[in-house]
Structure formats: structure tokens, C-alpha cells
Tab-separated table of C-alpha atoms and ligand atoms in Angstrom:
chain	number	residue	atom	x	y	z
A	173	MET	CA	0.180	0.031	0.168
A	174	SER	CA	1.300	2.947	-1.298
A	175	VAL	CA	1.644	6.146	1.928
A	176	VAL	CA	0.555	9.122	1.086
A	177	THR	CA	2.375	12.200	3.223
A	178	LEU	CA	0.749	15.152	4.961
A	179	ASN	CA	3.524	17.408	2.710
A	180	GLU	CA	2.230	15.156	-1.042
A	181	PHE	CA	-1.127	15.874	0.068
A	182	ILE	CA	-0.406	19.246	0.406
A	183	ILE	CA	0.724	19.779	-2.522
A	184	GLU	CA	-1.665	17.932	-4.696
A	185	ARG	CA	-4.242	19.290	-3.043
A	186	GLN	CA	-3.480	22.941	-3.749
A	187	ALA	CA	-4.977	23.133	-7.232
A	188	ASP	CA	-8.236	23.631	-4.609
A	189	PHE	CA	-7.290	26.600	-4.657
A	190	PRO	CA	-7.423	28.593	-7.986
A	191	TYR	CA	-6.028	32.380	-6.457
A	192	ALA	CA	-3.344	31.182	-3.823
A	193	LYS	CA	-1.589	27.939	-5.995
A	194	GLY	CA	2.214	27.667	-3.515
A	195	GLU	CA	1.333	29.818	-0.372
A	196	LEU	CA	-1.377	27.762	1.797
A	197	THR	CA	0.818	24.775	0.640
A	198	ARG	CA	3.921	27.269	1.959
A	199	LEU	CA	2.134	28.225	5.238
A	200	LEU	CA	0.525	23.774	6.307
A	201	THR	CA	3.660	22.896	5.569
A	202	HIS	CA	5.464	25.610	7.791
A	203	ILE	CA	2.375	24.415	10.743
A	204	GLY	CA	3.254	20.746	9.481
A	205	VAL	CA	7.227	21.738	10.217
A	206	ALA	CA	6.947	23.477	13.979
A	207	ALA	CA	3.999	20.960	14.997
A	208	LYS	CA	6.531	18.273	14.577
A	209	VAL	CA	9.269	20.140	16.366
A	210	VAL	CA	7.252	20.573	19.293
A	211	ASN	CA	5.690	16.968	19.578
A	212	ARG	CA	9.545	16.001	19.703
A	213	GLU	CA	9.080	18.571	23.562
A	214	VAL	CA	5.866	17.486	23.867
A	215	ASN	CA	6.864	13.773	23.733
A	216	LYS	CA	9.713	14.189	26.087
A	217	ALA	CA	7.514	16.262	29.275
A	218	GLY	CA	8.934	13.622	31.372
A	219	LEU	CA	12.585	13.685	30.529
A	220	VAL	CA	13.529	17.271	31.049
A	221	ASP	CA	12.778	20.288	33.287
A	222	ILE	CA	10.261	21.250	31.148
A	223	LEU	CA	7.275	20.294	33.081
A	224	GLY	CA	5.749	22.960	35.933
A	225	GLU	CA	4.621	26.484	36.194
A	226	ALA	CA	6.461	28.868	33.843
A	227	GLY	CA	6.651	30.617	36.272
A	228	SER	CA	3.849	33.842	34.188
A	229	ASP	CA	0.063	34.418	33.864
A	230	ASN	CA	-1.237	34.074	30.201
A	231	ILE	CA	-3.544	37.161	29.844
A	232	GLN	CA	-6.924	35.385	30.655
A	233	GLY	CA	-4.923	34.928	34.626
A	234	GLU	CA	-4.596	31.477	33.787
A	235	GLN	CA	-1.386	29.696	34.666
A	236	GLN	CA	1.170	29.195	32.331
A	237	LYS	CA	3.413	25.836	31.455
A	238	LYS	CA	6.256	25.796	29.845
A	239	LEU	CA	5.890	23.957	27.213
A	240	ASP	CA	2.167	26.589	26.369
A	241	VAL	CA	5.479	29.189	26.237
A	242	TYR	CA	7.224	26.849	23.744
A	243	ALA	CA	4.798	25.935	21.052
A	244	ASP	CA	3.937	29.889	20.937
A	245	GLU	CA	7.476	30.487	20.019
A	246	LYS	CA	8.189	27.386	17.933
A	247	PHE	CA	5.202	28.332	15.886
A	248	ILE	CA	4.983	31.928	15.619
A	249	SER	CA	8.908	31.218	14.380
A	250	SER	CA	7.879	29.321	11.585
A	251	LEU	CA	4.858	30.957	10.503
A	252	ARG	CA	7.100	34.127	10.292
A	253	SER	CA	9.767	32.490	8.458
A	254	SER	CA	7.378	30.769	5.467
A	255	GLY	CA	6.900	34.693	3.902
A	256	GLU	CA	2.885	34.060	3.933
A	257	CYS	CA	2.025	34.798	7.528
A	258	CYS	CA	1.628	38.753	8.427
A	259	GLY	CA	1.007	38.293	12.133
A	260	ILE	CA	-0.379	36.017	14.586
A	261	ALA	CA	-3.000	35.579	17.432
A	262	SER	CA	-2.031	33.596	20.041
A	263	GLU	CA	-3.807	32.333	22.943
A	264	GLU	CA	-0.693	32.996	24.823
A	265	ASN	CA	-0.670	36.601	23.596
A	266	GLU	CA	-2.649	39.853	24.965
A	267	ASN	CA	-2.177	41.413	21.509
A	268	VAL	CA	-1.539	40.339	17.709
A	269	VAL	CA	1.458	39.496	17.205
A	270	ALA	CA	2.064	41.372	14.067
A	271	PHE	CA	6.007	40.619	11.838
A	272	ASP	CA	7.424	43.681	10.808
A	273	ASP	CA	10.460	41.851	8.281
A	274	GLU	CA	9.278	42.991	4.811
A	275	LEU	CA	8.820	39.026	4.256
A	276	ALA	CA	6.206	38.617	6.568
A	277	LYS	CA	4.923	42.148	6.156
A	278	ASN	CA	4.229	41.325	2.594
A	279	GLY	CA	2.247	38.232	3.737
A	280	LYS	CA	-1.547	37.508	2.598
A	281	TYR	CA	-2.111	36.102	5.858
A	282	ILE	CA	-2.618	35.920	8.829
A	283	VAL	CA	-3.239	32.763	11.497
A	284	THR	CA	-5.322	32.865	15.241
A	285	MET	CA	-4.341	29.903	17.683
A	286	ASP	CA	-4.348	27.993	20.701
A	287	PRO	CA	-0.894	26.364	20.970
A	288	LEU	CA	-1.212	24.299	23.468
A	289	ASP	CA	-4.567	22.795	24.342
A	290	GLY	CA	-5.627	20.823	27.728
A	291	SER	CA	-2.550	22.292	29.233
A	292	SER	CA	-3.686	20.842	32.698
A	293	ASN	CA	-2.910	17.382	31.291
A	294	ILE	CA	0.730	18.480	30.302
A	295	ASP	CA	2.297	16.884	34.093
A	296	VAL	CA	0.397	13.670	33.713
A	297	ASN	CA	0.712	12.703	30.303
A	298	VAL	CA	-2.647	12.492	29.030
A	299	SER	CA	-3.417	13.526	25.270
A	300	ILE	CA	-2.878	17.237	24.591
A	301	GLY	CA	-3.552	19.557	21.491
A	302	THR	CA	-2.424	22.615	18.839
A	303	ILE	CA	-5.437	24.775	16.878
A	304	PHE	CA	-5.358	27.225	14.802
A	305	SER	CA	-6.938	28.739	11.963
A	306	ILE	CA	-5.509	30.559	8.693
A	307	TYR	CA	-7.248	33.530	7.429
A	308	LYS	CA	-6.706	35.740	4.670
A	309	ARG	CA	-5.568	39.488	6.158
A	310	ILE	CA	-8.362	42.440	4.323
A	311	SER	CA	-5.483	45.627	5.940
A	312	SER	CA	-3.127	45.969	2.742
A	313	ILE	CA	-0.376	44.301	2.061
A	314	GLY	CA	3.839	45.115	2.372
A	315	HIS	CA	2.214	46.928	5.983
A	316	LYS	CA	1.681	45.086	8.942
A	317	ALA	CA	-0.657	42.974	10.352
A	318	LYS	CA	-3.634	45.573	11.427
A	319	ILE	CA	-6.353	44.039	14.828
A	320	GLU	CA	-9.282	44.080	11.661
A	321	ASP	CA	-7.256	41.013	9.999
A	322	PHE	CA	-7.838	38.499	13.014
A	323	ILE	CA	-11.543	40.269	13.348
A	324	GLN	CA	-13.478	37.694	11.259
A	325	GLU	CA	-16.086	35.414	11.257
A	326	GLY	CA	-15.560	31.807	11.718
A	327	THR	CA	-17.249	32.153	7.849
A	328	LYS	CA	-13.889	33.597	6.190
A	329	GLN	CA	-11.787	30.693	7.839
A	330	LEU	CA	-9.346	29.179	4.188
A	331	ALA	CA	-8.414	26.762	6.522
A	332	ALA	CA	-8.830	25.301	10.179
A	333	GLY	CA	-7.139	22.672	12.177
A	334	TYR	CA	-5.678	21.154	15.180
A	335	ILE	CA	-2.729	18.444	16.563
A	336	ILE	CA	-3.238	16.190	18.542
A	337	TYR	CA	-0.041	14.737	20.717
A	338	GLY	CA	-1.943	11.260	21.707
A	339	SER	CA	-1.621	7.740	21.994
A	340	SER	CA	0.089	8.441	18.999
A	341	THR	CA	0.094	12.427	17.212
A	342	MET	CA	-1.891	13.398	14.670
A	343	MET	CA	-2.624	16.491	12.448
A	344	VAL	CA	-6.217	17.349	10.970
A	345	TYR	CA	-7.022	19.665	8.927
A	346	THR	CA	-9.468	21.169	6.622
A	347	THR	CA	-9.468	23.714	3.590
A	348	GLY	CA	-13.184	23.717	3.366
A	349	ARG	CA	-13.377	20.502	1.023
A	350	GLY	CA	-13.218	17.837	3.728
A	351	VAL	CA	-11.072	16.673	6.261
A	352	ASN	CA	-8.307	14.736	6.364
A	353	GLY	CA	-6.759	13.489	9.137
A	354	PHE	CA	-2.440	12.570	9.049
A	355	THR	CA	-0.422	10.395	11.665
A	356	LEU	CA	3.086	10.471	12.421
A	357	ASP	CA	5.011	8.328	11.550
A	358	PRO	CA	7.779	8.407	13.869
A	359	SER	CA	10.363	5.729	12.342
A	360	ILE	CA	10.526	7.992	9.223
A	361	GLY	CA	9.164	11.993	10.735
A	362	GLU	CA	6.634	12.116	8.394
A	363	PHE	CA	2.737	12.383	8.743
A	364	CYS	CA	1.468	10.236	6.672
A	365	LEU	CA	-2.158	10.236	5.565
A	366	SER	CA	-4.207	7.632	7.826
A	367	HIS	CA	-8.158	8.778	7.957
A	368	PRO	CA	-8.967	10.603	4.380
A	369	ASP	CA	-12.376	12.516	4.313
A	370	ILE	CA	-13.753	12.306	7.723
A	371	LYS	CA	-17.750	12.121	7.893
A	372	THR	CA	-18.599	12.485	12.049
A	373	PRO	CA	-21.419	10.287	12.261
A	374	VAL	CA	-25.648	11.933	12.482
A	375	SER	CA	-25.893	10.551	15.814
A	376	GLY	CA	-23.342	9.086	18.613
A	377	SER	CA	-23.437	7.856	22.108
A	378	LEU	CA	-21.141	10.160	24.284
A	379	TYR	CA	-21.513	13.639	25.665
A	380	SER	CA	-18.664	14.926	26.677
A	381	ILE	CA	-18.626	18.001	29.728
A	382	ASN	CA	-17.666	18.973	32.601
A	383	GLU	CA	-19.922	17.392	35.716
A	384	GLY	CA	-18.189	19.229	38.254
A	385	ASN	CA	-19.888	22.864	37.216
A	386	TYR	CA	-23.027	21.127	37.034
A	387	ILE	CA	-25.272	23.268	39.530
A	388	LYS	CA	-23.562	26.413	37.178
A	389	PHE	CA	-25.350	25.148	34.431
A	390	PRO	CA	-28.469	26.892	33.248
A	391	GLU	CA	-31.492	24.910	33.193
A	392	GLY	CA	-31.298	23.244	29.670
A	393	VAL	CA	-28.066	22.245	30.414
A	394	LYS	CA	-29.141	20.374	33.099
A	395	GLN	CA	-32.131	18.441	32.463
A	396	TYR	CA	-30.378	17.821	28.863
A	397	LEU	CA	-27.943	16.487	31.031
A	398	LYS	CA	-30.461	14.512	32.844
A	399	TYR	CA	-32.220	13.213	28.805
A	400	CYS	CA	-28.807	11.367	28.121
A	401	GLN	CA	-29.130	9.534	31.985
A	402	GLU	CA	-32.433	9.002	31.149
A	403	ILE	CA	-32.501	4.491	30.220
A	404	ASP	CA	-34.919	4.385	26.702
A	405	GLY	CA	-33.756	1.239	24.926
A	406	PRO	CA	-31.231	-1.315	23.655
A	407	THR	CA	-29.417	1.143	21.638
A	408	GLY	CA	-29.936	4.421	22.423
A	409	ARG	CA	-29.518	5.870	26.099
A	410	PRO	CA	-28.180	6.639	28.443
A	411	TYR	CA	-24.742	7.218	27.266
A	412	THR	CA	-21.833	7.215	28.204
A	413	SER	CA	-19.997	10.683	29.574
A	414	ARG	CA	-16.286	10.897	28.102
A	415	TYR	CA	-14.456	13.920	28.972
A	416	ILE	CA	-10.915	14.465	28.994
A	417	GLY	CA	-9.881	18.261	29.948
A	418	SER	CA	-8.533	18.848	27.041
A	419	LEU	CA	-10.460	20.088	24.525
A	420	VAL	CA	-8.657	18.773	21.445
A	421	ALA	CA	-8.691	16.111	22.594
A	422	ASP	CA	-12.080	15.410	23.547
A	423	PHE	CA	-13.223	16.561	20.172
A	424	HIS	CA	-11.089	13.909	18.292
A	425	ARG	CA	-12.748	11.151	19.967
A	426	ASN	CA	-16.487	12.919	19.426
A	427	LEU	CA	-15.131	13.030	15.385
A	428	LEU	CA	-14.357	9.593	15.236
A	429	LYS	CA	-17.561	8.084	17.160
A	430	GLY	CA	-19.954	10.543	17.192
A	431	GLY	CA	-21.244	12.600	20.406
A	432	ILE	CA	-21.505	15.516	21.480
A	433	PHE	CA	-18.955	18.266	23.839
A	434	ILE	CA	-20.480	21.158	26.066
A	435	TYR	CA	-18.694	24.325	27.600
A	436	PRO	CA	-22.308	26.104	28.399
A	437	LYS	CA	-22.431	29.936	29.610
A	438	SER	CA	-22.465	28.662	33.620
A	439	ALA	CA	-22.227	30.992	36.863
A	440	GLY	CA	-18.579	30.919	36.749
A	441	TYR	CA	-18.123	31.144	33.456
A	442	PRO	CA	-20.808	33.674	31.980
A	443	SER	CA	-19.782	33.861	28.537
A	444	GLY	CA	-18.450	30.626	28.157
A	445	LYS	CA	-14.958	29.852	28.113
A	446	LEU	CA	-14.082	28.199	25.128
A	447	ARG	CA	-12.260	31.190	22.932
A	448	LEU	CA	-14.433	32.454	20.108
A	449	LEU	CA	-10.902	32.658	17.429
A	450	TYR	CA	-9.042	29.761	18.179
A	451	GLU	CA	-10.770	27.397	19.710
A	452	CYS	CA	-14.586	27.187	18.761
A	453	ASN	CA	-13.837	28.508	15.186
A	454	PRO	CA	-11.464	26.170	14.236
A	455	MET	CA	-13.406	23.333	15.464
A	456	ALA	CA	-16.581	24.372	14.357
A	457	MET	CA	-15.100	24.775	10.736
A	458	LEU	CA	-13.817	20.744	10.771
A	459	VAL	CA	-16.884	19.070	12.036
A	460	GLU	CA	-18.510	21.446	9.491
A	461	GLN	CA	-16.796	19.784	6.916
A	462	ALA	CA	-17.210	16.304	9.045
A	463	GLY	CA	-21.303	16.939	8.490
A	464	GLY	CA	-21.455	18.037	12.226
A	465	LYS	CA	-22.627	21.336	14.003
A	466	ALA	CA	-20.976	24.220	16.379
A	467	THR	CA	-23.582	26.176	17.913
A	468	ASP	CA	-23.837	28.445	20.830
A	469	GLY	CA	-26.426	26.900	22.483
A	470	ARG	CA	-28.906	29.675	21.542
A	471	GLY	CA	-29.745	28.916	17.691
A	472	ASN	CA	-26.538	30.561	16.570
A	473	ARG	CA	-24.152	29.116	14.034
A	474	ILE	CA	-20.368	30.023	15.510
A	475	MET	CA	-18.917	30.637	12.519
A	476	ASP	CA	-21.409	33.556	12.410
A	477	ILE	CA	-20.845	35.028	15.215
A	478	LYS	CA	-18.749	38.911	14.311
A	479	PRO	CA	-15.896	38.402	17.146
A	480	LYS	CA	-15.199	41.651	18.950
A	481	SER	CA	-12.248	41.413	20.442
A	482	LEU	CA	-9.681	38.711	19.887
A	483	HIS	CA	-9.931	36.394	23.554
A	484	GLN	CA	-13.765	36.305	23.128
A	485	ARG	CA	-15.500	33.416	24.662
A	486	GLU	CA	-18.294	31.731	23.386
A	487	PRO	CA	-20.651	29.109	24.908
A	488	PHE	CA	-19.879	25.855	22.715
A	489	PHE	CA	-21.861	22.751	21.409
A	490	VAL	CA	-20.221	21.406	19.203
A	491	GLY	CA	-19.974	18.013	17.532
A	492	SER	CA	-23.124	15.236	16.274
A	493	ARG	CA	-25.918	17.103	14.169
A	494	ASN	CA	-28.703	14.887	16.289
A	495	MET	CA	-27.599	15.905	19.144
A	496	ILE	CA	-26.574	18.928	18.170
A	497	ASP	CA	-30.069	19.801	17.584
A	498	LYS	CA	-31.747	17.905	20.322
A	499	ALA	CA	-29.334	19.927	22.457
A	500	GLU	CA	-30.280	23.141	21.797
A	501	LYS	CA	-34.456	22.011	22.086
A	502	PHE	CA	-33.432	21.656	25.741
A	503	MET	CA	-31.932	25.483	25.838
A	504	LEU	CA	-34.693	27.048	24.526
A	505	LYS	CA	-37.960	24.749	26.046
A	506	TYR	CA	-34.916	25.120	29.738
A	507	GLY	CA	-33.653	28.239	29.793
A	508	HIS	CA	-30.111	29.084	28.784
A	509	LYS	CA	-29.811	31.535	31.547
A	510	GLU	CA	-26.902	30.691	33.690
A	511	PRO	CA	-28.040	30.815	37.976
A	512	LYS	CA	-26.809	33.550	40.422
A	513	LEU	CA	-25.366	31.106	42.688
B	185	AHG	P1	-5.819	25.485	27.618
B	185	AHG	O1	-5.371	24.606	28.399
B	185	AHG	O2	-6.076	26.105	26.407
B	185	AHG	O3	-6.152	26.747	28.141
B	185	AHG	O4	-7.499	25.437	27.238
B	185	AHG	C1	-7.801	24.174	27.945
B	185	AHG	C2	-9.580	23.963	27.789
B	185	AHG	C3	-10.329	22.772	26.828
B	185	AHG	O5	-8.886	22.645	26.313
B	185	AHG	C4	-11.129	22.611	27.469
B	185	AHG	O6	-11.729	22.495	26.533
B	185	AHG	C5	-10.810	23.479	29.228
B	185	AHG	O7	-10.257	24.326	29.101
B	185	AHG	C6	-11.412	22.675	29.881
B	185	AHG	O8	-11.666	23.423	31.307
B	185	AHG	P2	-12.780	22.667	32.432
B	185	AHG	O9	-10.823	21.948	32.998
B	185	AHG	O10	-13.289	24.018	33.458
B	185	AHG	O11	-13.038	21.227	32.189
B	186	MN	MN1	-7.323	26.034	24.623
B	187	MN	MN1	-4.186	26.524	25.596
């Protein structure tokens, strides 16, 4: 059986972009290279002194781990040198990182990313990931990227994807023509096409939510969870609960097996926890390309939300189409207002 590497595949598919021939190819290739570098570091996380707090907080007030900083730097330097990317918005940086060298200023694209997702799982050898989106810039070429280049609706994404550093390392991405997954073969150091044209089941039996926050959830979420747990019949409910606490890992499992992932707003997080630009939107594009659905639990498609700020949070309902529709019905019937505790 012949093996198709990520680079071969990207080049094969570049005809999909009539206006952008080699450009997106180069960007995606650079993301793949940075992913391999980060993967190497993730793999030896238990061996060297790279674990633990880096001693600084990120702008969300959450503690940064050393690998967050490392991954952020590697992706930024790789994208800067691609010559196609003029700037980056990342979870780890309060402001946009707008490149000021001549090569990068001529780049036509911007990237939003969560360089290390699931960082609370680093120390305990549980799957973590990287999430990214690629957009065409709005500001004029030859100048530094501006904030408006990043505040674009998810529908404007040209490509989106993630890398999961798990029991094996995979890169899964879409350019708007389906979703394809590549598994890193460590013996040759290449991502190889292992999951062509991923489609997510229309229904599933997995629900993924942090049930420790139950008391803080809106009534609609509580009632939907009760529905998931009720006895129904031999093949249907009760559903099974699966929650890792790394969005990439939870999303990846549900994408392949069928399920629903919910991070609702709650008494603790009145706007939800996950960030629109580099967590919700890329996953929304991927899930839609795989036949699934992503909403805010109030009937709004995630990719249609007009962002107002770089680190904006949104409630996030993502997964199998029928399960999202059902959850939306519960939200409508029982309400989406978080309780006052
Ligand atoms: P990050 O590590 O990039 O800050 O993201 C953590 C996110 C996401 O990966 C996950 O779905 C969610 O936080 C888990 O939050 P809870 O611990 O509140 O369940
Ligand atoms: Mn994250
Ligand atoms: Mn992160």
C-alpha cells in the first residue's frame, strides 16, 4: 500500500485554491514542521526539566506552563519564516503579534492559534493539542497586520485544523473540501494520511461536559444531561460520559465516534470558557466539514458570530448533528440563563 505524506497531500490539493496556489501549501507545511518540533518536546516532557509553571500568567489570568510558551514560540517563528503570514493571534499573547520584517509584511494571511491546548494535562501524560485557523488578511499587503485582520467571522476561515499529541500524534485539517487526518510515523518523521475524508456520525452515544460544574449550569443544560442519562432502549440512551479536559482530545474522539461536546456558559463563566477565534471557530469549521454542527446553544451558528475582541469567549456546543439539534431544543425549552449562586 502506498503511503501519502502530509506534504504530498497538501501539494496534490493545492489546485483547490485557484487564487492561492503555493501560498496555503507553504503555510500548512510550516505548521506541520512546527508541530513535529513541538511533538518532540511534548514526548520528552517527563524526562527533562520542562514541566511545571513558567512563572508567568497568560492574559486570561491562567497559569502558563513551560510547554505553552515553547509551543507559542515555535509556531510563531515557523510561521514568520514562511513568508506567507503577516501576523498571529495566540492565546498566549494579549495583543496581535504583527511581524515587522519585509518578507512577513508581504504575507497575505494571518493565523489564529491555541499553541498548547489542554495544558492542565501536560504533567500527567494525557493528550494535549494545538489548534489553528488561517484567514486572508483584510489590511493592505506590505504593511503590518492590523487588528481587523483577526476579528473576522469563522465563515472567512480558509483553513483550520489541530494537532493532537496523544497515544499517537495526528494532524487533522480542512481547507473547506472535507477533513483529512494524518498520523505521525515517528520512524520516518512524517505525517502520513491515515484518516481520509473524515465524516462524523449524525448521532452518537457520547456526551462530554465538565459535570463538576453541574450546579452552575443553565437549566437547559441540566435538563439535557438528565435526558442523556435516562433509560430509553437497547441501542440508544443512556449515553456514556467522556471528558478529558483537553478540547482537542475531546473533540477528536467525538468527531470519530459521534457525540456532543458542551462548554456552556455557567455561573463561573458567564460567556462560556472557550475562545471564539482559536478554539471554537476552527473546531466549528472542521465539524461542519465532517457533517456535524457547532452552535452557541442559542441557535446561533458559531461561524456566523461577529467577533468583537481577540480573546472573546463563547458558549460552545459541537458534535453530531442530531445531538446538537436535541440539545438546542432543551436550551430553548428550559432556558440558557446561568443561575445566580
Ligand atoms: P487551554 O489549556 O488552552 O487553556 O484550554 C483548556 C480548555 C480546553 O482545552 C478544555 O476543553 C477546557 O479548557 C477544560 O476546562 P475545564 O477544566 O473547566 O473543564
Ligand atoms: Mn485551549
Ligand atoms: Mn492553550
